[in-house]
Structures are given as structure tokens and as C-alpha cells.
Amino acid sequence: MDIALAILASAIAMTVIVGVRYVAASAGFALATRLRHPGLYAGQARQIRMEIGWSLASAAIYGIPAGIVAWGWKAQGWTRIYADVHALPLWYVPVSVFLYLFLHDTWFYWTHRAMHVPALFRRYHAVHHASRPPTAWAAMSFHWGEALSGAIVIPLLVFVIPIQVGALGLVLTIMTVMGVTNHMGWEIFPAWMWRGPLGAWLITASHHQRHHERYGCNYGLYFRFWDRLCGTDQGLGRFDPAARRLGARRSSAADQRRAVGDAGA
């Protein structure tokens, strides 16, 4: 009974942490949007409420397995997370961060692409694409089925690949920041990052914007590797604040029916 309560407490605590992390990150970048592009989210209050509701539900789906794994690491030593940064060579720390990001990106690419199969799109992924266009609050706006597919990858990796606890925190921070900034509707990163040679391989809002415009392309999360390898990379989208606001006002059930058709492309 004591073990069950400890696991429950860890799952609840991690759910709260994930939820607070989402709210803090999304609110921060939404504020930056208001300051940098006033009125960009005009007319989207109802959509934002929907995004927040789905995202907080997703926080529990992400938080419960993470809490169980956290308890297993601290109480039972189940995972390959280590605290002493010198337990493995220092060069391994950045290698492990890249490895986790690449494997997470690989999982995300293929599951995300699968979610665009029309039957799965209608059942699950349509929730995310109901954000037309998405806002900084849309990062975790998923149906529970899609959230579950995304919630298991990092908890599984920590059983297989060693990672220092601070490096794991960095991975989770990058995941949160990229999830939010990819949906903001504008580029927060400098042009040299997304227009130059680095941008040919890294995903930022411009790349993900095209996914929300065309659906059948640009499936990655961090890197353009799989999109380029598999021929699904269609380059960078463009941001037109006036067209965005008009699109938000015209979003309708007809848009969603067209989106499902595009998803099969």
C-alpha cells in the first residue's frame, strides 16, 4: 500500500509539473507574441480555450508514466538515469542529448505521419489540426490517443540509454520550447538560424507552419532529416498576420472536412 501511494504521489506530482511547465511556457511565448505582434491571435479566444483544455488533459497523460518512471529511478534504480556527471565521460553528455533528440524525432516523425492516415486523422489528429491556425497554446493540444503515443517515448528511452539527470532536463526543456515556438505563428529565432545552412536541418516555426498549411508534409519535430530522406520536406512556410487573422475568422467545419482530405495526400 505504501508503494502504491508513493507511485500515485509521484504520478500526481509529475502531472502537476508537466501542466505548470506547459502553462508557463505557453503563457510566456503568448505574451511575447502579444508584445511583438499585437492582435495576431485576435478572434481566437474560443480556440485558445480549447487548446488549453486538451493540453491540460495531455499533461496527465504525459505526467503519469513520467511519474512512475521517476519513482522507479529514485526508489528502485530501474532506469539508466544517473546523477553524477562524472559517472560517464563528459563527452557523452552532449552525445546523449543529441541521441535522445534524434530518437524522439524519429518516433515523432513516423507516428505523426501515421496520424495523417485519414482514419487515424479523423479519430485522433483532427483535434490538433482544429487549431486553425495554431497558437502558442497548441503545443500539447492532442486527443488522448495521440498524447499517449507521444508520452511513452522518453520514459522508454531512459530504460535503455544512459543519460545524466541534468541532460535529461535539457532534453525536456528543448522539447517544450520547440513544441510551443513551432506553433506561435511567427519566427522567434534569428534568420541566420532558420534561413542558413543550420536551418536546412533544424525545424523551427517556419518549417512547421507549412505543415499546418498543407498537412501532407513536414512531419518532423526537431530535425528535417526524416522529411528530407523520405521526400516529405516541402520547405518553409510564410507568415502573413493579416491572412492569419482572416483564416481564424473563417475556420469552419468545411475547413476540417477539407483537412481530412489533405491528410491522405
JSON list of C-alpha atoms in Angstrom, two decimals, residues 22 31 70 80 141 157 207 244 262:
[
{"chain": "A", "resi": 22, "resn": "TYR", "atom": "CA", "xyz": [3.09, 23.86, -20.29]},
{"chain": "A", "resi": 31, "resn": "LEU", "atom": "CA", "xyz": [2.96, 37.22, -24.06]},
{"chain": "A", "resi": 70, "resn": "ALA", "atom": "CA", "xyz": [10.72, 8.95, -11.70]},
{"chain": "A", "resi": 80, "resn": "ARG", "atom": "CA", "xyz": [19.70, 4.30, -16.68]},
{"chain": "A", "resi": 141, "resn": "SER", "atom": "CA", "xyz": [-3.39, 20.13, -27.75]},
{"chain": "A", "resi": 157, "resn": "LEU", "atom": "CA", "xyz": [14.41, 5.57, -23.63]},
{"chain": "A", "resi": 207, "resn": "HIS", "atom": "CA", "xyz": [9.04, 24.73, -41.32]},
{"chain": "A", "resi": 244, "resn": "ARG", "atom": "CA", "xyz": [-3.83, 34.50, -40.42]},
{"chain": "A", "resi": 262, "resn": "ASP", "atom": "CA", "xyz": [-5.49, 16.76, -47.48]}
]
